[in-house]
């Protein structure tokens, strides 16, 4: 076992570690969970269009924003993730 350790030390960092060093970018994920009640008689397509417009507004090539909108007859759940 002692002969393996010096060889491992000579190999150095992995390719992934080298990429992380050069880009110096951390992978942090932010998550927001929104839930609410849908008022009776409310147009659900209007609510879906609002969230679709909201997601497009904050979408960019560098910072990815994704989401999931779940609508039930009386409530909704919106999960938004960004990195």
mmCIF file with all atom_site columns, C-alpha atoms in Angstrom:
data_model
loop_
_atom_site.group_PDB
_atom_site.id
_atom_site.type_symbol
_atom_site.label_atom_id
_atom_site.label_alt_id
_atom_site.label_comp_id
_atom_site.label_asym_id
_atom_site.label_entity_id
_atom_site.label_seq_id
_atom_site.pdbx_PDB_ins_code
_atom_site.Cartn_x
_atom_site.Cartn_y
_atom_site.Cartn_z
_atom_site.occupancy
_atom_site.B_iso_or_equiv
_atom_site.pdbx_formal_charge
_atom_site.auth_seq_id
_atom_site.auth_comp_id
_atom_site.auth_asym_id
_atom_site.auth_atom_id
_atom_site.pdbx_PDB_model_num
ATOM 1  C CA . UNK A 1 1  ? 0.000   0.000  0.000   1.00 0.00 ? 1  UNK A CA 1
ATOM 2  C CA . UNK A 1 2  ? 2.850   2.416  0.680   1.00 0.00 ? 2  UNK A CA 1
ATOM 3  C CA . UNK A 1 3  ? 4.027   2.179  -2.932  1.00 0.00 ? 3  UNK A CA 1
ATOM 4  C CA . UNK A 1 4  ? 0.611   3.270  -4.278  1.00 0.00 ? 4  UNK A CA 1
ATOM 5  C CA . UNK A 1 5  ? 0.379   6.505  -2.267  1.00 0.00 ? 5  UNK A CA 1
ATOM 6  C CA . UNK A 1 6  ? 3.411   8.272  -3.848  1.00 0.00 ? 6  UNK A CA 1
ATOM 7  C CA . UNK A 1 7  ? 2.148   7.404  -7.351  1.00 0.00 ? 7  UNK A CA 1
ATOM 8  C CA . UNK A 1 8  ? -1.266  8.872  -6.543  1.00 0.00 ? 8  UNK A CA 1
ATOM 9  C CA . UNK A 1 9  ? 0.355   12.068 -5.306  1.00 0.00 ? 9  UNK A CA 1
ATOM 10 C CA . UNK A 1 10 ? 2.285   12.448 -8.570  1.00 0.00 ? 10 UNK A CA 1
ATOM 11 C CA . UNK A 1 11 ? -0.859  12.218 -10.698 1.00 0.00 ? 11 UNK A CA 1
ATOM 12 C CA . UNK A 1 12 ? -2.198  15.516 -9.372  1.00 0.00 ? 12 UNK A CA 1
ATOM 13 C CA . UNK A 1 13 ? -5.639  16.994 -9.810  1.00 0.00 ? 13 UNK A CA 1
ATOM 14 C CA . UNK A 1 14 ? -8.381  15.478 -11.903 1.00 0.00 ? 14 UNK A CA 1
ATOM 15 C CA . UNK A 1 15 ? -9.626  17.107 -15.090 1.00 0.00 ? 15 UNK A CA 1
ATOM 16 C CA . UNK A 1 16 ? -12.791 18.219 -13.286 1.00 0.00 ? 16 UNK A CA 1
ATOM 17 C CA . UNK A 1 17 ? -10.731 19.985 -10.624 1.00 0.00 ? 17 UNK A CA 1
ATOM 18 C CA . UNK A 1 18 ? -8.693  21.742 -13.328 1.00 0.00 ? 18 UNK A CA 1
ATOM 19 C CA . UNK A 1 19 ? -11.865 22.929 -15.065 1.00 0.00 ? 19 UNK A CA 1
ATOM 20 C CA . UNK A 1 20 ? -13.265 24.231 -11.785 1.00 0.00 ? 20 UNK A CA 1
ATOM 21 C CA . UNK A 1 21 ? -10.010 26.087 -11.097 1.00 0.00 ? 21 UNK A CA 1
ATOM 22 C CA . UNK A 1 22 ? -9.975  27.767 -14.509 1.00 0.00 ? 22 UNK A CA 1
ATOM 23 C CA . UNK A 1 23 ? -13.646 28.700 -14.617 1.00 0.00 ? 23 UNK A CA 1
ATOM 24 C CA . UNK A 1 24 ? -13.874 29.536 -10.900 1.00 0.00 ? 24 UNK A CA 1
ATOM 25 C CA . UNK A 1 25 ? -17.621 29.030 -11.049 1.00 0.00 ? 25 UNK A CA 1
ATOM 26 C CA . UNK A 1 26 ? -19.590 27.305 -8.353  1.00 0.00 ? 26 UNK A CA 1
ATOM 27 C CA . UNK A 1 27 ? -22.692 25.285 -9.094  1.00 0.00 ? 27 UNK A CA 1
ATOM 28 C CA . UNK A 1 28 ? -25.248 26.734 -6.734  1.00 0.00 ? 28 UNK A CA 1
ATOM 29 C CA . UNK A 1 29 ? -28.912 25.970 -7.210  1.00 0.00 ? 29 UNK A CA 1
ATOM 30 C CA . UNK A 1 30 ? -31.548 28.319 -5.872  1.00 0.00 ? 30 UNK A CA 1
ATOM 31 C CA . UNK A 1 31 ? -35.083 27.019 -5.484  1.00 0.00 ? 31 UNK A CA 1
ATOM 32 C CA . UNK A 1 32 ? -38.279 28.966 -4.817  1.00 0.00 ? 32 UNK A CA 1
ATOM 33 C CA . UNK A 1 33 ? -41.580 27.241 -4.142  1.00 0.00 ? 33 UNK A CA 1
ATOM 34 C CA . UNK A 1 34 ? -44.748 29.276 -4.569  1.00 0.00 ? 34 UNK A CA 1
ATOM 35 C CA . UNK A 1 35 ? -48.199 27.995 -3.757  1.00 0.00 ? 35 UNK A CA 1
ATOM 36 C CA . UNK A 1 36 ? -51.535 29.706 -3.717  1.00 0.00 ? 36 UNK A CA 1
ATOM 37 C CA . UNK A 1 37 ? -55.251 29.470 -4.061  1.00 0.00 ? 37 UNK A CA 1
ATOM 38 C CA . UNK A 1 38 ? -56.991 29.987 -7.379  1.00 0.00 ? 38 UNK A CA 1
ATOM 39 C CA . UNK A 1 39 ? -60.006 32.241 -6.994  1.00 0.00 ? 39 UNK A CA 1
ATOM 40 C CA . UNK A 1 40 ? -63.199 30.655 -8.357  1.00 0.00 ? 40 UNK A CA 1
ATOM 41 C CA . UNK A 1 41 ? -63.942 32.047 -11.796 1.00 0.00 ? 41 UNK A CA 1
ATOM 42 C CA . UNK A 1 42 ? -60.297 32.983 -12.434 1.00 0.00 ? 42 UNK A CA 1
ATOM 43 C CA . UNK A 1 43 ? -58.967 32.274 -15.922 1.00 0.00 ? 43 UNK A CA 1
ATOM 44 C CA . UNK A 1 44 ? -56.333 29.576 -15.380 1.00 0.00 ? 44 UNK A CA 1
ATOM 45 C CA . UNK A 1 45 ? -54.791 30.142 -18.802 1.00 0.00 ? 45 UNK A CA 1
ATOM 46 C CA . UNK A 1 46 ? -54.102 33.750 -17.781 1.00 0.00 ? 46 UNK A CA 1
ATOM 47 C CA . UNK A 1 47 ? -52.257 32.544 -14.671 1.00 0.00 ? 47 UNK A CA 1
ATOM 48 C CA . UNK A 1 48 ? -50.202 30.080 -16.734 1.00 0.00 ? 48 UNK A CA 1
ATOM 49 C CA . UNK A 1 49 ? -49.362 32.811 -19.274 1.00 0.00 ? 49 UNK A CA 1
ATOM 50 C CA . UNK A 1 50 ? -48.185 35.110 -16.463 1.00 0.00 ? 50 UNK A CA 1
ATOM 51 C CA . UNK A 1 51 ? -45.739 32.514 -15.122 1.00 0.00 ? 51 UNK A CA 1
ATOM 52 C CA . UNK A 1 52 ? -44.549 31.658 -18.630 1.00 0.00 ? 52 UNK A CA 1
ATOM 53 C CA . UNK A 1 53 ? -43.772 35.346 -19.265 1.00 0.00 ? 53 UNK A CA 1
ATOM 54 C CA . UNK A 1 54 ? -42.052 35.569 -15.861 1.00 0.00 ? 54 UNK A CA 1
ATOM 55 C CA . UNK A 1 55 ? -39.794 32.612 -16.696 1.00 0.00 ? 55 UNK A CA 1
ATOM 56 C CA . UNK A 1 56 ? -38.835 34.046 -20.115 1.00 0.00 ? 56 UNK A CA 1
ATOM 57 C CA . UNK A 1 57 ? -37.974 37.384 -18.532 1.00 0.00 ? 57 UNK A CA 1
ATOM 58 C CA . UNK A 1 58 ? -35.282 35.867 -16.304 1.00 0.00 ? 58 UNK A CA 1
ATOM 59 C CA . UNK A 1 59 ? -33.957 33.209 -18.679 1.00 0.00 ? 59 UNK A CA 1
ATOM 60 C CA . UNK A 1 60 ? -30.423 33.769 -19.999 1.00 0.00 ? 60 UNK A CA 1
ATOM 61 C CA . UNK A 1 61 ? -27.633 31.727 -21.566 1.00 0.00 ? 61 UNK A CA 1
ATOM 62 C CA . UNK A 1 62 ? -25.412 31.947 -18.491 1.00 0.00 ? 62 UNK A CA 1
ATOM 63 C CA . UNK A 1 63 ? -27.907 31.564 -15.671 1.00 0.00 ? 63 UNK A CA 1
ATOM 64 C CA . UNK A 1 64 ? -30.439 28.865 -16.337 1.00 0.00 ? 64 UNK A CA 1
ATOM 65 C CA . UNK A 1 65 ? -33.914 29.288 -14.878 1.00 0.00 ? 65 UNK A CA 1
ATOM 66 C CA . UNK A 1 66 ? -36.379 26.420 -15.012 1.00 0.00 ? 66 UNK A CA 1
ATOM 67 C CA . UNK A 1 67 ? -39.710 25.816 -13.403 1.00 0.00 ? 67 UNK A CA 1
ATOM 68 C CA . UNK A 1 68 ? -42.676 23.578 -12.946 1.00 0.00 ? 68 UNK A CA 1
ATOM 69 C CA . UNK A 1 69 ? -46.231 24.888 -12.638 1.00 0.00 ? 69 UNK A CA 1
ATOM 70 C CA . UNK A 1 70 ? -48.826 22.480 -11.287 1.00 0.00 ? 70 UNK A CA 1
ATOM 71 C CA . UNK A 1 71 ? -52.417 23.677 -11.349 1.00 0.00 ? 71 UNK A CA 1
ATOM 72 C CA . UNK A 1 72 ? -55.306 22.027 -9.556  1.00 0.00 ? 72 UNK A CA 1
ATOM 73 C CA . UNK A 1 73 ? -58.939 23.188 -9.682  1.00 0.00 ? 73 UNK A CA 1
ATOM 74 C CA . UNK A 1 74 ? -58.566 25.340 -6.547  1.00 0.00 ? 74 UNK A CA 1
ATOM 75 C CA . UNK A 1 75 ? -54.800 25.763 -6.037  1.00 0.00 ? 75 UNK A CA 1
ATOM 76 C CA . UNK A 1 76 ? -51.434 25.944 -7.770  1.00 0.00 ? 76 UNK A CA 1
ATOM 77 C CA . UNK A 1 77 ? -47.816 25.072 -7.024  1.00 0.00 ? 77 UNK A CA 1
ATOM 78 C CA . UNK A 1 78 ? -44.916 26.697 -8.857  1.00 0.00 ? 78 UNK A CA 1
ATOM 79 C CA . UNK A 1 79 ? -41.346 25.484 -8.367  1.00 0.00 ? 79 UNK A CA 1
ATOM 80 C CA . UNK A 1 80 ? -38.604 27.714 -9.798  1.00 0.00 ? 80 UNK A CA 1
ATOM 81 C CA . UNK A 1 81 ? -34.932 26.713 -9.905  1.00 0.00 ? 81 UNK A CA 1
ATOM 82 C CA . UNK A 1 82 ? -31.983 28.831 -10.991 1.00 0.00 ? 82 UNK A CA 1
ATOM 83 C CA . UNK A 1 83 ? -28.255 28.230 -11.134 1.00 0.00 ? 83 UNK A CA 1
#
